[in-house]
Amino acid sequence: MAQLPKLSVAIIGAGVAGLAAAAGLNGHPDIEYQIYERATRLEEIGASIALGPNGLRTLERLGVDNALDDSIAFRNKSGFPMIYRHWKTNEITSVDSHHCDVEPRHSTARFYRADLQKALLAHVPSSRIHLKKAFASAVYNSATDNLTISFEDGSTVTADILLGADGIRSAVRRYFVPHSEPKWTGWVAFRSVFDVKLLEGLEDAVLNEANHWWGPDRTLFASRLGNGLFTIVGGHYSDPDAPDAPYKDATWNSDGDVNVLRDYYKDWHPVIRRMVNASPYTRQYPNTAAPALDRWTYGHGRITLAGDAAHAHGGALAAGGSLAIDDAYAFVAALWHVFPPGTGSHSSSDVLRALLLYERTRKPHTDRVISTVHEGNKAIIARLRQKSTETEDQLRARIKSRSDPYWIHEHDVVASLTKAIAQELKENSPASKI
Ligand SMILES: Cc1cc2nc3c(=O)[nH]c(=O)nc-3n(C[C@H](O)[C@H](O)[C@H](O)COP(=O)(O)OP(=O)(O)OC[C@H]3O[C@@H](n4cnc5c(N)ncnc54)[C@H](O)[C@@H]3O)c2cc1C
């Protein structure tokens, strides 16, 4: 008997979501995938990235256990995901805690982003990754019942399904929802990653924990990473609508002035000054965000989005890496559910069913994340516009009353998928049609 063609998936973007989805599709005998990446090579750019228990558990489900290795994943000695400190006194003001039972290997971990990307890449044959392929368009062809995908170099490929995992400035999203470009939130992060040896002699509570110091007008995050590295993330906030807002035109991952950064923190506690002064450089990352999309399924029910492309919430709450991994898992699990090995045929309605199941699993959760992020950004801008100075008591109260992000970092994607499958079953039961 002639073999039916495999279901083909084109993944746009070899970032965290795209590579995690690829890892999850490995092993499905009836599905084949290819990744199309705009970059000319997958080089080591970027700074640090955090994964919460959700992302780490999901990586394990996807078979990417190597990413959990202590050599690249740094976990706080204390077990607290984050420690909050006062900018001037260095005293601990508050901590984040895990709310559910978390295995030590799933405790919040911080990575040098390039290490996480390498760990994911180890699960994807290089022959499946096509570099210098910037997405241009995707058109459904009814005669062949598949998609023709075009790239900026003029080449085309066909596929049954397209997953747009091309990051916060997603060309796939822009193609289907032209007015969805993320906007600058007014926050610029100054990030650097350097050898922890540059901080020799600094207290253990700083070297072996992830600390977030809050001051009246800015914060500083610092943490050890895997591979003997350390990161600091400073920041500058301004009203994004102010015509004279500094950094209004800054570009993402561009050179920053480390002396300006040192100046921002010159009155802060000596521990902070030591870290900022040790940083050999800094790079600027203007933070952008966009409202939630109305839907995630396009192109005759054959195209969907994942990661920052699906929910441009910016770098807030250090949630982006884990959200991208959970998206990838839900996308892959929906395909495995609708097309279990040996199914053979793959009709348009089944493809649509799988993509809607994925959307139903993820979108309610990521919509809530986005609205939380926008609320937080609005509050910051309102404070900036009031220009009122905060008392010490007010600052401490603000640290303590911050929103607790545990529901993001401990979200259970498997439970959401199970619920979405049950909802689908209920809607399709004969009783629901009476
Ligand atoms: C090089 C790089 C460095 C980063 N550094 C940090 C960091 O230091 N800290 C942090 O918190 N977050 C960083 N991020 C963002 C972080 O990876 C994501 O927020 C998060 O992990 C979600 O992953 P994602 O897969 O949705 O997007 P990303 O990880 O951003 O991946 C998107 C991928 O799509 C590719 N792409 C973009 N446009 C196209 C196109 N038109 N056609 C084909 N491919 C395209 C990109 O080159 C990239 O490889 C970085 C992203 C990149 C790409």
Short mmCIF file of C-alpha atoms and ligand atoms in Angstrom, two decimals:
data_model
loop_
_atom_site.label_atom_id
_atom_site.label_comp_id
_atom_site.label_asym_id
_atom_site.label_seq_id
_atom_site.Cartn_x
_atom_site.Cartn_y
_atom_site.Cartn_z
CA MET A 1 0.00 0.00 0.00
CA ALA A 2 1.31 3.48 -0.90
CA GLN A 3 2.37 5.49 2.14
CA LEU A 4 0.45 8.70 2.82
CA PRO A 5 2.61 11.83 2.82
CA LYS A 6 3.65 13.01 6.27
CA LEU A 7 2.06 16.05 7.85
CA SER A 8 4.64 18.79 7.27
CA VAL A 9 5.22 21.61 9.76
CA ALA A 10 7.23 24.73 8.89
CA ILE A 11 8.57 26.42 12.01
CA ILE A 12 9.58 30.06 11.51
CA GLY A 13 12.33 31.03 13.99
CA ALA A 14 15.02 28.96 15.71
CA GLY A 15 14.58 30.66 19.09
CA VAL A 16 13.34 29.12 22.30
CA ALA A 17 9.77 28.36 21.11
CA GLY A 18 10.80 27.10 17.66
CA LEU A 19 13.52 24.76 18.93
CA ALA A 20 11.35 23.45 21.79
CA ALA A 21 8.55 22.66 19.32
CA ALA A 22 11.04 20.85 17.09
CA ALA A 23 12.28 18.79 20.05
CA GLY A 24 8.69 17.75 20.77
CA LEU A 25 7.97 16.72 17.18
CA ASN A 26 11.01 14.44 17.05
CA GLY A 27 9.84 10.87 17.16
CA HIS A 28 6.42 11.37 15.60
CA PRO A 29 6.54 8.95 12.67
CA ASP A 30 3.90 10.79 10.60
CA ILE A 31 5.00 14.38 11.13
CA GLU A 32 8.05 16.03 9.67
CA TYR A 33 9.28 19.55 10.37
CA GLN A 34 11.73 22.11 9.03
CA ILE A 35 12.89 25.31 10.76
CA TYR A 36 13.41 28.54 8.83
CA GLU A 37 15.54 31.14 10.63
CA ARG A 38 16.30 34.71 9.56
CA ALA A 39 19.77 34.89 11.17
CA THR A 40 22.83 34.07 9.10
CA ARG A 41 24.19 32.00 11.99
CA LEU A 42 22.99 31.05 15.46
CA GLU A 43 25.53 33.09 17.36
CA GLU A 44 25.91 33.76 21.04
CA ILE A 45 23.97 36.96 21.50
CA GLY A 46 21.71 37.97 24.32
CA ALA A 47 22.29 38.00 28.04
CA SER A 48 20.49 36.02 30.72
CA ILE A 49 17.16 34.23 30.72
CA ALA A 50 15.18 32.74 33.60
CA LEU A 51 13.01 29.63 33.55
CA GLY A 52 10.46 28.91 36.26
CA PRO A 53 9.26 25.48 37.39
CA ASN A 54 6.75 25.44 34.50
CA GLY A 55 9.40 25.85 31.80
CA LEU A 56 11.81 23.42 33.45
CA ARG A 57 9.16 20.69 33.90
CA THR A 58 8.07 21.15 30.31
CA LEU A 59 11.62 20.91 28.98
CA GLU A 60 11.87 17.58 30.76
CA ARG A 61 8.60 16.40 29.17
CA LEU A 62 10.03 17.38 25.80
CA GLY A 63 13.11 15.29 26.49
CA VAL A 64 15.40 18.31 26.85
CA ASP A 65 16.77 17.14 30.24
CA ASN A 66 20.23 18.42 29.38
CA ALA A 67 18.97 21.99 29.86
CA LEU A 68 18.30 21.27 33.55
CA ASP A 69 21.93 20.42 34.22
CA ASP A 70 23.58 22.43 37.01
CA SER A 71 26.49 23.22 34.72
CA ILE A 72 24.32 25.65 32.73
CA ALA A 73 21.30 26.23 35.01
CA PHE A 74 21.94 28.24 38.17
CA ARG A 75 19.49 27.80 41.05
CA ASN A 76 19.45 29.94 44.20
CA LYS A 77 21.03 28.34 47.25
CA SER A 78 18.13 29.49 49.46
CA GLY A 79 15.44 27.98 47.21
CA PHE A 80 13.61 31.33 46.95
CA PRO A 81 13.04 32.19 43.29
CA MET A 82 13.80 35.85 44.00
CA ILE A 83 15.00 37.93 46.94
CA TYR A 84 14.01 41.62 47.13
CA ARG A 85 16.34 44.07 48.83
CA HIS A 86 16.42 47.74 49.73
CA TRP A 87 18.61 49.84 47.44
CA LYS A 88 20.38 51.79 50.19
CA THR A 89 20.53 49.41 53.15
CA ASN A 90 20.75 46.09 51.25
CA GLU A 91 18.31 44.60 53.78
CA ILE A 92 16.00 41.82 52.58
CA THR A 93 12.55 43.36 52.25
CA SER A 94 10.64 40.44 50.76
CA VAL A 95 11.02 37.14 48.89
CA ASP A 96 9.13 35.21 46.21
CA SER A 97 8.34 31.62 47.18
CA HIS A 98 7.28 28.60 45.22
CA HIS A 99 3.64 27.84 46.04
CA CYS A 100 3.39 24.26 44.83
CA ASP A 101 5.72 21.34 45.57
CA VAL A 102 8.71 21.93 43.38
CA GLU A 103 11.41 19.29 42.85
CA PRO A 104 14.85 20.83 43.37
CA ARG A 105 15.71 20.38 39.69
CA HIS A 106 12.59 22.37 38.75
CA SER A 107 13.34 25.35 41.02
CA THR A 108 13.67 28.61 39.12
CA ALA A 109 16.92 28.62 37.18
CA ARG A 110 18.92 31.31 35.40
CA PHE A 111 20.86 30.69 32.22
CA TYR A 112 23.15 32.47 29.85
CA ARG A 113 20.69 32.48 26.91
CA ALA A 114 23.24 31.02 24.51
CA ASP A 115 23.64 27.98 26.83
CA LEU A 116 19.89 27.35 26.80
CA GLN A 117 19.80 27.69 23.04
CA LYS A 118 22.68 25.20 22.70
CA ALA A 119 20.89 22.71 24.97
CA LEU A 120 17.81 22.93 22.73
CA LEU A 121 19.87 22.76 19.55
CA ALA A 122 21.30 19.42 20.70
CA HIS A 123 17.84 17.94 19.97
CA VAL A 124 17.42 19.32 16.47
CA PRO A 125 19.38 17.92 13.53
CA SER A 126 21.21 20.79 11.81
CA SER A 127 19.86 19.57 8.47
CA ARG A 128 16.40 20.73 9.62
CA ILE A 129 17.50 24.33 10.29
CA HIS A 130 17.62 26.61 7.26
CA LEU A 131 19.44 29.86 7.98
CA LYS A 132 19.09 33.18 6.09
CA LYS A 133 15.38 32.45 5.59
CA ALA A 134 13.45 35.54 6.66
CA PHE A 135 9.70 34.95 6.48
CA ALA A 136 7.88 37.12 3.91
CA SER A 137 4.41 35.60 3.32
CA ALA A 138 2.24 32.49 3.59
CA VAL A 139 -0.67 31.77 1.29
CA TYR A 140 -3.17 28.89 1.41
CA ASN A 141 -3.48 27.08 -1.91
CA SER A 142 -6.88 25.38 -2.23
CA ALA A 143 -5.84 23.30 -5.26
CA THR A 144 -3.06 21.58 -3.32
CA ASP A 145 -4.66 22.08 0.12
CA ASN A 146 -1.45 23.36 1.68
CA LEU A 147 0.54 26.54 2.31
CA THR A 148 3.10 28.21 0.10
CA ILE A 149 5.57 30.05 2.30
CA SER A 150 7.83 32.72 0.79
CA PHE A 151 11.04 34.15 2.15
CA GLU A 152 12.69 37.49 1.61
CA ASP A 153 15.37 35.90 -0.61
CA GLY A 154 12.59 34.97 -3.08
CA SER A 155 12.60 31.23 -2.31
CA THR A 156 9.43 29.30 -1.41
CA VAL A 157 8.51 26.06 0.35
CA THR A 158 5.23 24.28 0.97
CA ALA A 159 3.91 22.90 4.25
CA ASP A 160 0.65 21.76 5.83
CA ILE A 161 1.08 23.83 8.99
CA LEU A 162 3.08 26.96 9.82
CA LEU A 163 4.18 27.81 13.36
CA GLY A 164 5.26 31.46 13.63
CA ALA A 165 7.87 31.37 16.42
CA ASP A 166 9.75 34.41 15.17
CA GLY A 167 9.90 36.47 18.33
CA ILE A 168 8.56 39.76 19.56
CA ARG A 169 8.77 41.53 16.19
CA SER A 170 7.21 38.52 14.42
CA ALA A 171 6.87 38.96 10.67
CA VAL A 172 4.31 36.13 10.66
CA ARG A 173 2.10 37.99 13.14
CA ARG A 174 2.57 41.28 11.25
CA TYR A 175 1.57 39.57 7.99
CA PHE A 176 -1.80 38.50 9.41
CA VAL A 177 -2.37 41.29 11.96
CA PRO A 178 -0.60 44.35 10.50
CA HIS A 179 -1.36 46.71 13.42
CA SER A 180 0.01 44.45 16.14
CA GLU A 181 3.54 45.90 16.40
CA PRO A 182 4.73 46.11 20.00
CA LYS A 183 5.42 49.60 21.39
CA TRP A 184 8.16 50.84 23.69
CA THR A 185 6.99 50.71 27.33
CA GLY A 186 9.43 53.39 28.55
CA TRP A 187 11.75 50.84 30.22
CA VAL A 188 15.25 50.20 28.93
CA ALA A 189 17.16 47.28 30.45
CA PHE A 190 20.95 47.50 30.68
CA ARG A 191 22.26 43.96 30.66
CA SER A 192 25.67 42.40 30.90
CA VAL A 193 27.06 38.92 31.48
CA PHE A 194 30.59 38.47 32.80
CA ASP A 195 32.90 36.08 34.62
CA VAL A 196 31.84 35.66 38.26
CA LYS A 197 35.55 35.80 39.17
CA LEU A 198 35.34 39.57 38.67
CA LEU A 199 33.28 39.65 41.88
CA GLU A 200 35.68 37.60 44.02
CA GLY A 201 35.25 38.27 47.72
CA LEU A 202 31.67 39.51 47.44
CA GLU A 203 29.30 38.07 50.03
CA ASP A 204 27.75 34.64 49.41
CA ALA A 205 24.22 36.04 49.70
CA VAL A 206 24.90 38.05 46.58
CA LEU A 207 26.98 35.55 44.63
CA ASN A 208 24.70 32.57 45.19
CA GLU A 209 21.23 34.10 45.07
CA ALA A 210 19.10 36.00 42.59
CA ASN A 211 18.58 39.43 44.13
CA HIS A 212 16.43 42.32 43.01
CA TRP A 213 17.20 45.66 44.65
CA TRP A 214 14.40 48.23 44.45
CA GLY A 215 15.07 51.95 44.70
CA PRO A 216 12.90 55.03 44.32
CA ASP A 217 13.27 55.35 40.55
CA ARG A 218 14.93 52.14 39.30
CA THR A 219 15.88 48.59 40.24
CA LEU A 220 18.91 46.34 39.82
CA PHE A 221 18.71 42.60 39.29
CA ALA A 222 21.80 40.44 39.78
CA SER A 223 22.30 36.70 39.67
CA ARG A 224 24.82 34.04 39.06
CA LEU A 225 24.23 32.03 35.85
CA GLY A 226 25.54 28.64 34.82
CA ASN A 227 29.03 28.16 33.40
CA GLY A 228 30.75 30.47 35.92
CA LEU A 229 28.95 33.55 34.65
CA PHE A 230 27.16 36.40 36.41
CA THR A 231 24.59 38.89 35.14
CA ILE A 232 23.41 42.31 36.17
CA VAL A 233 20.34 44.02 34.76
CA GLY A 234 19.90 47.69 35.51
CA GLY A 235 17.23 49.90 34.08
CA HIS A 236 15.90 53.32 33.27
CA TYR A 237 12.19 54.16 33.24
CA SER A 238 10.61 57.10 31.49
CA ASP A 239 7.23 58.13 30.20
CA PRO A 240 7.25 56.64 26.68
CA ASP A 241 4.98 59.46 25.42
CA ALA A 242 7.25 62.26 26.68
CA PRO A 243 8.87 63.90 23.65
CA ASP A 244 12.22 64.15 25.47
CA ALA A 245 12.20 60.60 26.90
CA PRO A 246 15.80 59.35 26.98
CA TYR A 247 16.38 56.13 25.01
CA LYS A 248 13.25 56.78 22.91
CA ASP A 249 15.19 55.74 19.81
CA ALA A 250 17.46 53.09 21.39
CA THR A 251 17.76 49.87 19.44
CA TRP A 252 17.53 46.39 20.97
CA ASN A 253 20.85 44.78 21.94
CA SER A 254 22.90 47.89 21.14
CA ASP A 255 26.03 49.15 22.92
CA GLY A 256 25.29 51.03 26.13
CA ASP A 257 27.54 53.36 28.14
CA VAL A 258 28.72 51.53 31.26
CA ASN A 259 29.75 54.87 32.83
CA VAL A 260 26.18 56.13 32.57
CA LEU A 261 25.06 52.91 34.27
CA ARG A 262 27.62 53.44 37.05
CA ASP A 263 26.33 56.97 37.49
CA TYR A 264 22.72 55.73 37.86
CA TYR A 265 23.78 53.57 40.82
CA LYS A 266 26.44 55.80 42.37
CA ASP A 267 24.41 56.45 45.55
CA TRP A 268 23.29 52.84 46.02
CA HIS A 269 24.62 50.36 48.59
CA PRO A 270 28.35 49.53 48.20
CA VAL A 271 27.53 45.91 47.20
CA ILE A 272 25.58 47.21 44.22
CA ARG A 273 28.27 49.71 43.27
CA ARG A 274 30.83 46.90 43.38
CA MET A 275 28.83 44.81 40.88
CA VAL A 276 28.04 47.69 38.56
CA ASN A 277 31.66 48.85 38.62
CA ALA A 278 32.89 45.31 37.89
CA SER A 279 30.74 44.98 34.80
CA PRO A 280 33.09 45.46 31.85
CA TYR A 281 30.33 46.65 29.51
CA THR A 282 26.60 47.07 29.19
CA ARG A 283 24.09 46.60 26.37
CA GLN A 284 20.72 48.27 25.95
CA TYR A 285 17.44 46.41 25.53
CA PRO A 286 14.41 48.71 25.13
CA ASN A 287 11.37 46.82 26.38
CA THR A 288 8.37 46.62 24.08
CA ALA A 289 4.90 45.13 24.49
CA ALA A 290 1.61 44.84 22.61
CA PRO A 291 -1.97 44.03 23.61
CA ALA A 292 -3.19 40.43 23.35
CA LEU A 293 -4.25 39.25 19.90
CA ASP A 294 -7.92 38.44 19.24
CA ARG A 295 -7.02 34.99 17.95
CA TRP A 296 -4.00 32.84 17.12
CA THR A 297 -5.24 30.85 14.13
CA TYR A 298 -4.90 32.22 10.59
CA GLY A 299 -4.45 31.14 6.97
CA HIS A 300 -7.45 28.80 6.55
CA GLY A 301 -6.77 27.28 9.95
CA ARG A 302 -3.22 26.22 9.09
CA ILE A 303 -1.13 28.93 10.71
CA THR A 304 -0.56 29.71 14.36
CA LEU A 305 1.93 31.54 16.58
CA ALA A 306 4.04 30.67 19.62
CA GLY A 307 6.25 32.45 22.14
CA ASP A 308 6.75 36.21 21.90
CA ALA A 309 5.15 36.16 18.45
CA ALA A 310 1.86 35.05 20.02
CA HIS A 311 2.03 37.29 23.12
CA ALA A 312 4.31 40.28 22.98
CA HIS A 313 4.45 40.94 26.70
CA GLY A 314 8.09 42.12 26.65
CA GLY A 315 10.69 41.04 29.17
CA ALA A 316 8.44 41.73 32.16
CA LEU A 317 8.16 39.19 35.00
CA ALA A 318 10.97 37.10 33.46
CA ALA A 319 8.25 34.91 31.99
CA GLY A 320 9.04 34.83 28.26
CA GLY A 321 11.29 31.77 28.13
CA SER A 322 8.93 29.47 30.04
CA LEU A 323 5.84 30.76 28.24
CA ALA A 324 7.54 29.99 24.92
CA ILE A 325 8.42 26.46 26.08
CA ASP A 326 4.88 25.81 27.36
CA ASP A 327 3.45 27.12 24.07
CA ALA A 328 5.73 24.77 22.14
CA TYR A 329 4.66 21.85 24.30
CA ALA A 330 0.93 22.63 23.90
CA PHE A 331 1.30 23.00 20.12
CA VAL A 332 3.12 19.68 19.83
CA ALA A 333 0.79 17.89 22.26
CA ALA A 334 -2.27 19.11 20.31
CA LEU A 335 -0.76 17.64 17.12
CA TRP A 336 0.05 14.32 18.82
CA HIS A 337 -3.50 14.27 20.22
CA VAL A 338 -5.30 14.91 16.92
CA PHE A 339 -2.81 12.93 14.79
CA PRO A 340 -1.68 9.98 16.90
CA PRO A 341 0.95 7.86 15.12
CA GLY A 342 -0.66 5.68 12.44
CA THR A 343 -3.67 7.98 11.80
CA GLY A 344 -2.70 8.27 8.15
CA SER A 345 -4.85 11.03 6.68
CA HIS A 346 -4.74 14.65 7.73
CA SER A 347 -7.78 16.63 6.64
CA SER A 348 -8.06 20.41 6.81
CA SER A 349 -10.66 20.11 9.54
CA ASP A 350 -8.31 17.99 11.67
CA VAL A 351 -5.50 20.52 11.23
CA LEU A 352 -7.88 23.31 12.30
CA ARG A 353 -9.02 21.20 15.24
CA ALA A 354 -5.42 20.73 16.43
CA LEU A 355 -4.59 24.44 16.14
CA LEU A 356 -7.78 25.48 17.95
CA LEU A 357 -7.04 22.98 20.71
CA TYR A 358 -3.59 24.54 21.08
CA GLU A 359 -5.04 28.07 21.14
CA ARG A 360 -7.65 27.09 23.69
CA THR A 361 -4.95 25.55 25.90
CA ARG A 362 -2.66 28.58 25.92
CA LYS A 363 -4.40 31.81 25.02
CA PRO A 364 -6.50 32.38 28.18
CA HIS A 365 -3.35 32.06 30.30
CA THR A 366 -1.10 34.26 28.15
CA ASP A 367 -3.90 36.88 27.81
CA ARG A 368 -3.91 37.12 31.61
CA VAL A 369 -0.10 37.50 31.64
CA ILE A 370 -0.32 40.31 29.08
CA SER A 371 -3.00 42.20 30.98
CA THR A 372 -0.96 41.87 34.21
CA VAL A 373 2.09 43.27 32.41
CA HIS A 374 0.13 46.20 30.96
CA GLU A 375 -1.37 47.00 34.37
CA GLY A 376 2.15 47.04 35.86
CA ASN A 377 3.45 49.29 33.06
CA LYS A 378 0.51 51.69 33.52
CA ALA A 379 1.24 51.95 37.25
CA ILE A 380 4.90 52.80 36.57
CA ILE A 381 3.96 55.51 34.07
CA ALA A 382 1.35 56.96 36.44
CA ARG A 383 4.00 57.23 39.18
CA LEU A 384 6.43 58.90 36.76
CA ARG A 385 3.78 61.41 35.70
CA GLN A 386 2.89 62.27 39.31
CA LYS A 387 6.55 63.12 39.92
CA SER A 388 5.92 62.76 43.65
CA THR A 389 8.77 61.52 45.80
CA GLU A 390 8.22 58.34 47.71
CA THR A 391 8.91 58.00 51.42
CA GLU A 392 10.98 55.07 52.69
CA ASP A 393 7.81 53.50 54.12
CA GLN A 394 6.02 53.87 50.80
CA LEU A 395 8.95 52.22 48.96
CA ARG A 396 8.97 49.29 51.38
CA ALA A 397 5.19 48.96 51.05
CA ARG A 398 5.50 48.99 47.24
CA ILE A 399 8.06 46.17 47.33
CA LYS A 400 5.87 44.10 49.64
CA SER A 401 2.66 44.69 47.69
CA ARG A 402 4.16 43.78 44.29
CA SER A 403 2.10 41.28 42.33
CA ASP A 404 3.14 37.69 43.12
CA PRO A 405 3.99 36.00 39.80
CA TYR A 406 3.79 32.40 41.14
CA TRP A 407 0.69 31.65 38.98
CA ILE A 408 2.81 32.36 35.89
CA HIS A 409 5.91 30.42 36.92
CA GLU A 410 3.98 27.44 38.28
CA HIS A 411 1.31 27.22 35.59
CA ASP A 412 0.41 23.64 34.68
CA VAL A 413 0.22 23.38 30.89
CA VAL A 414 -0.77 19.70 31.02
CA ALA A 415 -3.80 20.51 33.20
CA SER A 416 -4.79 23.27 30.74
CA LEU A 417 -4.49 20.89 27.80
CA THR A 418 -6.57 18.25 29.59
CA LYS A 419 -9.24 20.89 30.31
CA ALA A 420 -9.23 22.06 26.69
CA ILE A 421 -9.63 18.47 25.44
CA ALA A 422 -12.55 17.92 27.87
CA GLN A 423 -14.21 21.16 26.70
CA GLU A 424 -13.83 20.11 23.08
CA LEU A 425 -15.35 16.69 23.83
CA LYS A 426 -18.27 18.29 25.63
CA GLU A 427 -18.97 20.67 22.75
CA ASN A 428 -18.93 17.82 20.25
CA SER A 429 -21.07 15.44 22.29
CA PRO A 430 -24.54 14.75 20.85
CA ALA A 431 -26.07 16.18 24.03
CA SER A 432 -24.51 19.59 23.34
CA LYS A 433 -26.27 19.73 19.96
CA ILE A 434 -29.79 19.27 21.32
C1 LIG B 1 19.41 36.70 19.83
C2 LIG B 1 18.43 36.85 20.96
C3 LIG B 1 18.90 37.22 22.23
C4 LIG B 1 18.00 37.33 23.29
N1 LIG B 1 18.46 37.67 24.52
C5 LIG B 1 17.62 37.72 25.57
C6 LIG B 1 18.10 37.99 26.87
O1 LIG B 1 19.26 38.24 27.08
N2 LIG B 1 17.22 37.97 27.90
C7 LIG B 1 15.89 37.70 27.71
O2 LIG B 1 15.13 37.66 28.68
N3 LIG B 1 15.41 37.46 26.48
C8 LIG B 1 16.24 37.47 25.41
N4 LIG B 1 15.75 37.20 24.15
C9 LIG B 1 14.31 36.98 24.00
C10 LIG B 1 13.91 35.62 24.51
O3 LIG B 1 14.64 34.60 23.88
C11 LIG B 1 12.44 35.46 24.26
O4 LIG B 1 11.73 36.51 24.89
C12 LIG B 1 11.79 34.22 24.84
O5 LIG B 1 12.67 33.21 25.10
C13 LIG B 1 10.70 33.73 23.90
O6 LIG B 1 11.28 32.99 22.84
P1 LIG B 1 10.75 33.03 21.36
O7 LIG B 1 11.16 31.75 20.76
O8 LIG B 1 9.33 33.42 21.32
O9 LIG B 1 11.54 34.23 20.67
P2 LIG B 1 13.09 34.37 20.40
O10 LIG B 1 13.89 33.58 21.36
O11 LIG B 1 13.31 35.82 20.29
O12 LIG B 1 13.28 33.66 18.96
C14 LIG B 1 12.77 34.18 17.75
C15 LIG B 1 13.61 33.65 16.59
O13 LIG B 1 12.99 34.01 15.36
C16 LIG B 1 13.97 34.53 14.48
N5 LIG B 1 13.30 35.44 13.54
C17 LIG B 1 12.90 36.71 13.75
N6 LIG B 1 12.29 37.20 12.67
C18 LIG B 1 12.30 36.22 11.74
C19 LIG B 1 11.81 36.13 10.40
N7 LIG B 1 11.19 37.17 9.79
N8 LIG B 1 11.98 34.97 9.72
C20 LIG B 1 12.62 33.91 10.31
N9 LIG B 1 13.11 33.95 11.56
C21 LIG B 1 12.94 35.09 12.28
C22 LIG B 1 14.95 35.21 15.41
O14 LIG B 1 16.21 35.42 14.79
C23 LIG B 1 15.01 34.23 16.57
O15 LIG B 1 15.95 33.21 16.36
C24 LIG B 1 16.62 37.10 23.07
C25 LIG B 1 16.16 36.75 21.79
C26 LIG B 1 17.05 36.62 20.74
C27 LIG B 1 16.54 36.26 19.36
#
